[in-house]
Amino acid sequence: MSGGPFACRSCGSRAVELILSLGATPLANSLLRKEDLDKPEPRYPLDLVFCTACTLVQITETVPPRQLFGEYLYFSSFSETMLAHARDLVGRLIAELGLGPRSLALEIASNDGYLLQYYKAAGVPVLGIEPAENIARVAIAERGIPTLSEFFGSPLARRLVGEGRRADVVHANNVLAHVPDLGGFVDGIREILTDDGVAALEFPYLGDMIDRCEFDTIYHEHLSYFSLGALVKLFSAHGLAAVDVERLPLHGGSLLLTVCRASSSRPCKGTIVELLEEEKARGMDKLPFYLGFAERVAALKQRLVGLLARLKAEGKRIAAYGAAAKGSTLLNTFGIGADVLDFVVDRNTHKQGLYMPGVRIPIGAPAQLVERAPDYTLLLTWNFADEILRQQDEYRRRGGKFVVPIPDVRVV
């Protein structure tokens, strides 16, 4: 792929090398209504590449953001794990930064107010920025979180600064990967921060994705897949300094990265140097580290598809849990359709009654596992395995088993 027309989203280089091709797939979050089932679905190539200039791993296709995020069905508040993590993080930052009624906490891609509600409860003024209008309405109506329904970038940051609004803390959770114009987004963070403010960014960690064969986190909304090394280069090119990093178990392995203006007096903690050295020792800044990934994904496909075929041959009934984007990637790229799975269940009431993209399997409520009693349930949202296995205690007590596909196929 060297020298092709694609230019790296971080540094603009055209020197990119293919790591993995997942073929052409439908948009992973474009769930279908019943009346859509006889219409063709658009499919887009899903190719993962490595930039040899700045080491950023990314996909080559950019689907227009309005198409992806204008109306969105992911509500963070449906996950207890996410709420507990947000509450703990906010409590810690209020104490560390000494935030109070004269501060401003801003979140980019603030979803339904799941995180900012904890600042608000502590008396810290908040502002949410959430492009999906249906979700912004929920944040305003149900949680009283002031929310702008816009895409964040340098123009919006400059407008807010012009109105006298600068943030002492900026949160950006699982949004950086979605951004086509990384430079403009990072410029916006620098512009909106106070001189000594900090931004806390969370994102799935590339090292864990490769180690644990988490290929299903690759879909068209996730444009970039970050190592710390690639991000340090991006931030320093735009006047920000990385000062702390923490590894989190969320989403199959994430990083919580703290950055501030390069001119700030905040010292850089040893955690940054340690992880950069670990990445270098593992060779994450070089192409060969990534080249075995495609073979490992192919081997995983063989194991999972083989197991499901054996179960079907024995007359077993199989369902799936989790109508999330990662499930759509796994089902579509592995060719697991309605001939294998009877139905999918999901706790998100906004998804029930719809159909999975591509494979067109109906989505129902989790209660269907007990009511319809499939012998096996493929756990597509394996990143919340502990939470879901706890909630499905009754189904398991009655003999139902879960198939967990990642990092390796196992039956629970």
Short mmCIF file of C-alpha atoms in Angstrom, two decimals:
data_model
loop_
_atom_site.label_atom_id
_atom_site.label_comp_id
_atom_site.label_asym_id
_atom_site.label_seq_id
_atom_site.Cartn_x
_atom_site.Cartn_y
_atom_site.Cartn_z
CA MET A 1 0.00 0.00 0.00
CA SER A 2 3.10 2.22 0.13
CA GLY A 3 2.80 5.57 -1.55
CA GLY A 4 -0.95 5.13 -2.27
CA PRO A 5 -3.43 8.02 -2.21
CA PHE A 6 -4.25 7.60 1.50
CA ALA A 7 -2.54 10.13 3.82
CA CYS A 8 -2.00 9.50 7.55
CA ARG A 9 -4.54 11.33 9.74
CA SER A 10 -1.85 12.39 12.20
CA CYS A 11 1.20 13.40 10.15
CA GLY A 12 0.00 13.41 6.52
CA SER A 13 2.57 10.87 5.33
CA ARG A 14 1.59 8.52 2.49
CA ALA A 15 3.98 5.80 3.69
CA VAL A 16 1.43 3.37 5.12
CA GLU A 17 1.52 -0.45 5.16
CA LEU A 18 -1.45 -2.84 5.31
CA ILE A 19 -1.79 -4.84 8.56
CA LEU A 20 -5.23 -6.46 8.17
CA SER A 21 -8.12 -6.39 5.70
CA LEU A 22 -11.58 -7.29 7.00
CA GLY A 23 -13.24 -6.86 3.58
CA ALA A 24 -16.23 -4.59 2.92
CA THR A 25 -18.66 -4.39 5.86
CA PRO A 26 -21.82 -2.43 6.68
CA LEU A 27 -21.62 0.40 9.24
CA ALA A 28 -21.42 -1.39 12.58
CA ASN A 29 -23.90 0.86 14.43
CA SER A 30 -26.42 1.24 11.60
CA LEU A 31 -29.06 -1.05 13.07
CA LEU A 32 -31.95 -1.81 10.73
CA ARG A 33 -35.69 -1.31 11.16
CA LYS A 34 -38.06 -3.98 9.87
CA GLU A 35 -38.93 -1.84 6.82
CA ASP A 36 -35.19 -1.58 5.93
CA LEU A 37 -34.75 -5.34 5.55
CA ASP A 38 -35.55 -5.44 1.83
CA LYS A 39 -33.23 -2.51 1.01
CA PRO A 40 -29.54 -2.88 0.11
CA GLU A 41 -27.06 -1.76 2.79
CA PRO A 42 -24.00 0.30 1.87
CA ARG A 43 -20.71 -1.50 2.61
CA TYR A 44 -17.33 0.13 3.02
CA PRO A 45 -13.80 -1.35 2.97
CA LEU A 46 -12.31 -2.05 6.40
CA ASP A 47 -8.51 -2.03 6.01
CA LEU A 48 -6.10 -1.43 8.91
CA VAL A 49 -2.75 0.22 8.10
CA PHE A 50 0.44 1.31 9.92
CA CYS A 51 2.05 4.71 9.23
CA THR A 52 5.79 4.11 9.00
CA ALA A 53 6.44 7.85 9.57
CA CYS A 54 4.60 8.51 12.89
CA THR A 55 3.54 4.90 13.85
CA LEU A 56 -0.21 5.65 13.97
CA VAL A 57 -2.39 2.61 13.23
CA GLN A 58 -5.63 3.56 11.41
CA ILE A 59 -8.23 2.48 8.87
CA THR A 60 -8.18 3.95 5.37
CA GLU A 61 -11.88 4.72 4.88
CA THR A 62 -13.46 7.88 6.32
CA VAL A 63 -17.27 7.68 6.40
CA PRO A 64 -18.77 11.20 6.84
CA PRO A 65 -19.31 11.81 10.60
CA ARG A 66 -22.92 13.03 10.11
CA GLN A 67 -23.74 9.62 8.65
CA LEU A 68 -22.27 7.91 11.72
CA PHE A 69 -23.22 10.16 14.61
CA GLY A 70 -26.25 12.31 13.65
CA GLU A 71 -28.56 9.90 15.52
CA TYR A 72 -26.75 7.44 17.75
CA LEU A 73 -27.96 4.55 19.90
CA TYR A 74 -25.09 4.12 22.36
CA PHE A 75 -26.08 5.44 25.79
CA SER A 76 -23.19 5.18 28.29
CA SER A 77 -25.62 5.05 31.23
CA PHE A 78 -26.77 1.53 30.26
CA SER A 79 -23.42 0.23 31.59
CA GLU A 80 -22.92 0.05 35.37
CA THR A 81 -19.18 -0.43 34.78
CA MET A 82 -18.92 2.89 32.89
CA LEU A 83 -20.90 4.81 35.54
CA ALA A 84 -18.78 3.52 38.44
CA HIS A 85 -15.57 4.38 36.59
CA ALA A 86 -16.81 7.91 35.72
CA ARG A 87 -17.84 8.58 39.34
CA ASP A 88 -14.45 7.49 40.71
CA LEU A 89 -12.46 9.46 38.12
CA VAL A 90 -14.45 12.68 38.69
CA GLY A 91 -14.05 12.42 42.47
CA ARG A 92 -10.30 11.98 42.08
CA LEU A 93 -9.88 14.92 39.66
CA ILE A 94 -11.98 17.32 41.76
CA ALA A 95 -9.65 16.59 44.71
CA GLU A 96 -6.38 16.66 42.71
CA LEU A 97 -7.17 19.85 40.78
CA GLY A 98 -9.05 21.63 43.59
CA LEU A 99 -12.12 22.22 41.40
CA GLY A 100 -15.07 24.23 42.73
CA PRO A 101 -17.93 26.58 41.79
CA ARG A 102 -15.60 28.90 39.80
CA SER A 103 -14.16 26.06 37.66
CA LEU A 104 -15.47 24.56 34.40
CA ALA A 105 -15.53 20.86 33.55
CA LEU A 106 -16.09 20.23 29.85
CA GLU A 107 -16.64 16.88 28.15
CA ILE A 108 -16.25 16.25 24.42
CA ALA A 109 -18.70 13.56 23.24
CA SER A 110 -20.48 13.87 26.58
CA ASN A 111 -23.13 11.32 25.61
CA ASP A 112 -26.13 11.34 27.99
CA GLY A 113 -24.33 13.23 30.78
CA TYR A 114 -23.19 9.97 32.42
CA LEU A 115 -19.89 11.60 33.57
CA LEU A 116 -20.65 15.32 33.92
CA GLN A 117 -23.54 14.53 36.31
CA TYR A 118 -20.92 13.75 39.00
CA TYR A 119 -19.25 17.18 38.62
CA LYS A 120 -22.66 18.84 38.70
CA ALA A 121 -23.56 16.98 41.91
CA ALA A 122 -20.30 18.25 43.46
CA GLY A 123 -21.12 21.88 42.55
CA VAL A 124 -18.67 22.22 39.65
CA PRO A 125 -20.10 24.02 36.55
CA VAL A 126 -20.23 21.78 33.46
CA LEU A 127 -20.60 21.92 29.68
CA GLY A 128 -21.22 18.92 27.45
CA ILE A 129 -20.50 18.73 23.71
CA GLU A 130 -22.44 15.90 22.03
CA PRO A 131 -23.04 15.83 18.26
CA ALA A 132 -25.83 13.21 18.38
CA GLU A 133 -28.94 15.31 18.89
CA ASN A 134 -31.08 12.50 20.33
CA ILE A 135 -28.49 11.84 23.06
CA ALA A 136 -27.87 15.54 23.79
CA ARG A 137 -31.63 15.92 24.40
CA VAL A 138 -31.52 13.14 27.03
CA ALA A 139 -28.55 14.82 28.81
CA ILE A 140 -30.43 18.13 28.97
CA ALA A 141 -33.89 16.78 29.84
CA GLU A 142 -33.03 13.96 32.25
CA ARG A 143 -29.83 15.19 33.90
CA GLY A 144 -29.93 18.98 33.46
CA ILE A 145 -26.49 18.99 31.77
CA PRO A 146 -26.01 22.04 29.50
CA THR A 147 -25.06 20.42 26.18
CA LEU A 148 -24.13 21.79 22.75
CA SER A 149 -25.07 19.48 19.90
CA GLU A 150 -22.01 20.10 17.73
CA PHE A 151 -18.77 18.47 16.61
CA PHE A 152 -15.75 19.60 18.62
CA GLY A 153 -12.72 21.16 16.93
CA SER A 154 -10.68 24.33 16.76
CA PRO A 155 -13.56 26.58 15.48
CA LEU A 156 -15.88 25.63 18.35
CA ALA A 157 -13.07 25.97 20.91
CA ARG A 158 -12.25 29.47 19.65
CA ARG A 159 -15.93 30.46 19.81
CA LEU A 160 -16.22 29.29 23.44
CA VAL A 161 -13.00 31.08 24.42
CA GLY A 162 -14.42 34.21 22.75
CA GLU A 163 -17.46 33.85 25.05
CA GLY A 164 -15.08 33.75 28.04
CA ARG A 165 -15.34 30.02 28.60
CA ARG A 166 -12.14 28.04 29.18
CA ALA A 167 -12.01 24.66 30.88
CA ASP A 168 -10.02 23.64 33.94
CA VAL A 169 -10.59 20.01 33.01
CA VAL A 170 -11.54 18.53 29.65
CA HIS A 171 -12.70 14.92 29.31
CA ALA A 172 -12.64 13.04 26.01
CA ASN A 173 -13.59 9.40 26.56
CA ASN A 174 -13.50 7.01 23.62
CA VAL A 175 -13.86 9.86 21.13
CA LEU A 176 -10.32 10.52 19.82
CA ALA A 177 -10.48 7.32 17.76
CA HIS A 178 -13.59 8.68 15.97
CA VAL A 179 -12.00 11.96 14.83
CA PRO A 180 -11.08 12.41 11.11
CA ASP A 181 -9.14 15.68 11.66
CA LEU A 182 -6.86 14.79 14.60
CA GLY A 183 -4.83 18.00 14.34
CA GLY A 184 -7.89 20.27 14.48
CA PHE A 185 -9.31 18.34 17.42
CA VAL A 186 -6.07 18.51 19.43
CA ASP A 187 -5.68 22.22 18.60
CA GLY A 188 -9.19 22.71 20.00
CA ILE A 189 -8.22 21.00 23.28
CA ARG A 190 -5.16 23.26 23.62
CA GLU A 191 -7.25 26.39 22.90
CA ILE A 192 -10.06 25.57 25.34
CA LEU A 193 -7.81 24.65 28.29
CA THR A 194 -6.88 27.23 30.93
CA ASP A 195 -3.11 27.82 31.28
CA ASP A 196 -2.85 25.15 33.96
CA GLY A 197 -5.85 23.03 32.95
CA VAL A 198 -5.65 19.34 32.12
CA ALA A 199 -7.35 17.11 29.58
CA ALA A 200 -8.07 13.48 30.50
CA LEU A 201 -8.42 11.27 27.42
CA GLU A 202 -9.47 7.62 27.46
CA PHE A 203 -9.17 5.29 24.50
CA PRO A 204 -8.73 1.56 23.83
CA TYR A 205 -5.01 0.70 23.92
CA LEU A 206 -3.47 -0.66 20.73
CA GLY A 207 -1.03 -2.89 22.65
CA ASP A 208 -3.95 -4.74 24.30
CA MET A 209 -5.92 -4.91 21.04
CA ILE A 210 -3.02 -6.70 19.31
CA ASP A 211 -2.10 -8.92 22.30
CA ARG A 212 -5.67 -10.06 22.88
CA CYS A 213 -6.67 -10.37 19.22
CA GLU A 214 -9.43 -7.77 19.70
CA PHE A 215 -10.00 -7.32 15.95
CA ASP A 216 -13.72 -6.68 16.55
CA THR A 217 -12.93 -3.23 17.95
CA ILE A 218 -12.06 -2.33 14.32
CA TYR A 219 -15.04 -0.65 12.62
CA HIS A 220 -15.71 2.46 10.55
CA GLU A 221 -16.34 4.75 13.53
CA HIS A 222 -12.93 3.87 14.96
CA LEU A 223 -10.61 5.60 12.53
CA SER A 224 -7.45 5.41 14.70
CA TYR A 225 -5.93 2.85 17.12
CA PHE A 226 -3.48 4.43 19.51
CA SER A 227 -0.16 3.54 21.02
CA LEU A 228 1.25 6.05 23.51
CA GLY A 229 4.19 6.71 21.17
CA ALA A 230 1.95 7.79 18.28
CA LEU A 231 -0.09 10.09 20.57
CA VAL A 232 2.93 11.76 22.18
CA LYS A 233 4.06 12.71 18.64
CA LEU A 234 0.60 14.03 17.75
CA PHE A 235 0.17 16.10 20.93
CA SER A 236 3.64 17.61 20.91
CA ALA A 237 3.14 18.68 17.28
CA HIS A 238 0.12 20.71 18.50
CA GLY A 239 1.50 22.34 21.64
CA LEU A 240 0.35 19.82 24.26
CA ALA A 241 2.44 17.69 26.62
CA ALA A 242 1.55 14.22 27.93
CA VAL A 243 2.14 14.25 31.71
CA ASP A 244 0.60 11.02 33.04
CA VAL A 245 -0.75 7.71 31.77
CA GLU A 246 -2.65 4.94 33.50
CA ARG A 247 -3.70 1.53 32.19
CA LEU A 248 -7.38 0.61 32.67
CA PRO A 249 -9.19 -2.72 32.22
CA LEU A 250 -12.14 -0.98 30.45
CA HIS A 251 -13.09 -2.06 26.91
CA GLY A 252 -10.56 -4.88 26.83
CA GLY A 253 -7.68 -2.60 27.87
CA SER A 254 -7.58 1.20 27.71
CA LEU A 255 -5.26 4.08 28.51
CA LEU A 256 -6.19 7.15 30.55
CA LEU A 257 -3.83 9.84 29.29
CA THR A 258 -3.47 13.23 30.98
CA VAL A 259 -2.22 16.13 28.87
CA CYS A 260 -1.77 19.86 29.42
CA ARG A 261 -0.46 22.84 27.50
CA ALA A 262 3.26 22.49 26.71
CA SER A 263 3.77 25.84 28.48
CA SER A 264 2.19 24.54 31.74
CA SER A 265 4.35 23.97 34.82
CA ARG A 266 2.94 20.47 35.41
CA PRO A 267 5.74 17.89 35.69
CA CYS A 268 5.74 14.78 33.49
CA LYS A 269 5.33 11.62 35.60
CA GLY A 270 7.54 8.56 35.21
CA THR A 271 4.55 6.58 33.90
CA ILE A 272 4.94 8.21 30.46
CA VAL A 273 8.61 7.26 30.06
CA GLU A 274 7.97 3.74 31.39
CA LEU A 275 5.22 2.95 28.89
CA LEU A 276 7.14 4.54 25.99
CA GLU A 277 10.13 2.35 26.84
CA GLU A 278 7.92 -0.73 27.08
CA GLU A 279 6.42 0.02 23.64
CA LYS A 280 9.87 0.48 22.14
CA ALA A 281 11.12 -2.78 23.69
CA ARG A 282 8.12 -4.59 22.19
CA GLY A 283 8.76 -3.07 18.76
CA MET A 284 5.39 -1.25 18.61
CA ASP A 285 7.04 1.55 16.61
CA LYS A 286 7.92 -0.86 13.78
CA LEU A 287 5.79 -2.70 11.21
CA PRO A 288 6.86 -6.34 12.02
CA PHE A 289 5.10 -6.13 15.44
CA TYR A 290 1.75 -5.96 13.62
CA LEU A 291 2.27 -8.46 10.84
CA GLY A 292 1.23 -11.62 12.73
CA PHE A 293 -2.14 -10.06 13.65
CA ALA A 294 -3.97 -11.09 10.44
CA GLU A 295 -2.96 -14.75 10.86
CA ARG A 296 -4.11 -14.77 14.50
CA VAL A 297 -7.50 -13.32 13.50
CA ALA A 298 -7.86 -16.03 10.81
CA ALA A 299 -7.04 -18.74 13.38
CA LEU A 300 -9.61 -17.31 15.83
CA LYS A 301 -12.25 -17.35 13.07
CA GLN A 302 -11.54 -21.02 12.37
CA ARG A 303 -11.93 -21.93 16.07
CA LEU A 304 -15.12 -19.94 16.66
CA VAL A 305 -16.91 -20.81 13.40
CA GLY A 306 -15.88 -24.46 13.89
CA LEU A 307 -17.31 -24.59 17.43
CA LEU A 308 -20.62 -22.99 16.38
CA ALA A 309 -20.93 -25.39 13.40
CA ARG A 310 -20.40 -28.39 15.71
CA LEU A 311 -23.03 -27.12 18.15
CA LYS A 312 -25.54 -26.58 15.31
CA ALA A 313 -24.81 -30.10 13.98
CA GLU A 314 -25.70 -31.43 17.45
CA GLY A 315 -29.06 -29.66 17.19
CA LYS A 316 -28.20 -26.95 19.75
CA ARG A 317 -29.98 -23.58 19.68
CA ILE A 318 -27.70 -20.52 19.75
CA ALA A 319 -28.39 -16.83 20.47
CA ALA A 320 -26.06 -13.87 20.99
CA TYR A 321 -25.76 -11.16 23.66
CA GLY A 322 -24.83 -7.58 22.75
CA ALA A 323 -25.98 -5.58 19.72
CA ALA A 324 -22.83 -3.46 19.88
CA ALA A 325 -20.55 -2.37 17.05
CA LYS A 326 -17.91 -4.97 17.96
CA GLY A 327 -20.57 -7.68 17.60
CA SER A 328 -21.47 -6.40 14.15
CA THR A 329 -17.79 -6.55 13.08
CA LEU A 330 -17.39 -10.09 14.41
CA LEU A 331 -20.60 -11.46 12.86
CA ASN A 332 -20.08 -9.82 9.46
CA THR A 333 -16.36 -10.53 9.05
CA PHE A 334 -16.68 -14.13 10.32
CA GLY A 335 -19.87 -14.78 8.31
CA ILE A 336 -21.99 -15.78 11.33
CA GLY A 337 -25.59 -15.12 10.31
CA ALA A 338 -29.23 -16.01 10.96
CA ASP A 339 -28.53 -19.63 9.91
CA VAL A 340 -26.41 -19.94 13.10
CA LEU A 341 -27.97 -17.44 15.56
CA ASP A 342 -31.72 -17.34 16.31
CA PHE A 343 -31.72 -13.87 17.88
CA VAL A 344 -29.56 -11.25 19.65
CA VAL A 345 -30.41 -9.62 23.01
CA ASP A 346 -29.30 -6.25 24.40
CA ARG A 347 -30.12 -4.23 27.54
CA ASN A 348 -30.33 -1.00 25.54
CA THR A 349 -34.09 -0.46 25.05
CA HIS A 350 -33.36 1.82 22.04
CA LYS A 351 -31.95 -1.20 20.13
CA GLN A 352 -34.69 -3.72 20.92
CA GLY A 353 -36.97 -4.40 17.94
CA LEU A 354 -34.22 -3.52 15.44
CA TYR A 355 -31.94 -5.86 13.44
CA MET A 356 -28.15 -6.33 13.32
CA PRO A 357 -26.54 -4.74 10.23
CA GLY A 358 -25.48 -7.06 7.41
CA VAL A 359 -26.51 -10.32 9.06
CA ARG A 360 -30.04 -8.98 9.82
CA ILE A 361 -30.64 -10.90 13.04
CA PRO A 362 -33.49 -9.54 15.25
CA ILE A 363 -32.61 -7.84 18.57
CA GLY A 364 -34.71 -8.44 21.69
CA ALA A 365 -34.58 -7.87 25.45
CA PRO A 366 -32.23 -9.94 27.68
CA ALA A 367 -35.29 -11.56 29.34
CA GLN A 368 -35.59 -13.63 26.13
CA LEU A 369 -32.61 -15.74 27.22
CA VAL A 370 -34.65 -17.18 30.09
CA GLU A 371 -37.94 -17.22 28.10
CA ARG A 372 -36.61 -18.87 24.92
CA ALA A 373 -33.76 -20.76 26.64
CA PRO A 374 -31.15 -21.15 23.87
CA ASP A 375 -28.54 -23.80 24.77
CA TYR A 376 -25.66 -21.42 24.06
CA THR A 377 -25.29 -17.62 23.85
CA LEU A 378 -22.40 -16.02 21.98
CA LEU A 379 -21.18 -13.12 24.15
CA LEU A 380 -20.47 -10.36 21.62
CA THR A 381 -19.93 -7.71 24.31
CA TRP A 382 -17.14 -9.72 25.96
CA ASN A 383 -15.68 -6.46 27.34
CA PHE A 384 -18.53 -6.43 29.90
CA ALA A 385 -18.40 -10.21 30.50
CA ASP A 386 -18.37 -10.09 34.33
CA GLU A 387 -21.29 -7.65 34.50
CA ILE A 388 -23.37 -9.64 31.97
CA LEU A 389 -22.65 -13.08 33.47
CA ARG A 390 -23.82 -11.68 36.85
CA GLN A 391 -27.02 -10.29 35.30
CA GLN A 392 -27.71 -13.61 33.51
CA ASP A 393 -27.38 -15.77 36.61
CA GLU A 394 -30.90 -17.23 36.15
CA TYR A 395 -30.27 -18.26 32.51
CA ARG A 396 -27.04 -19.98 33.55
CA ARG A 397 -28.69 -21.68 36.54
CA ARG A 398 -31.18 -23.23 34.10
CA GLY A 399 -28.33 -24.72 32.07
CA GLY A 400 -27.62 -21.92 29.55
CA LYS A 401 -23.97 -21.54 28.55
CA PHE A 402 -22.04 -18.55 27.20
CA VAL A 403 -19.46 -18.71 24.42
CA VAL A 404 -16.85 -15.96 25.00
CA PRO A 405 -15.00 -15.33 21.69
CA ILE A 406 -12.13 -13.04 22.74
CA PRO A 407 -9.18 -13.19 23.53
CA ASP A 408 -9.72 -16.89 22.86
CA VAL A 409 -12.81 -19.03 22.42
CA ARG A 410 -14.07 -20.45 25.71
CA VAL A 411 -17.39 -21.80 27.00
CA VAL A 412 -18.64 -20.55 30.39
#
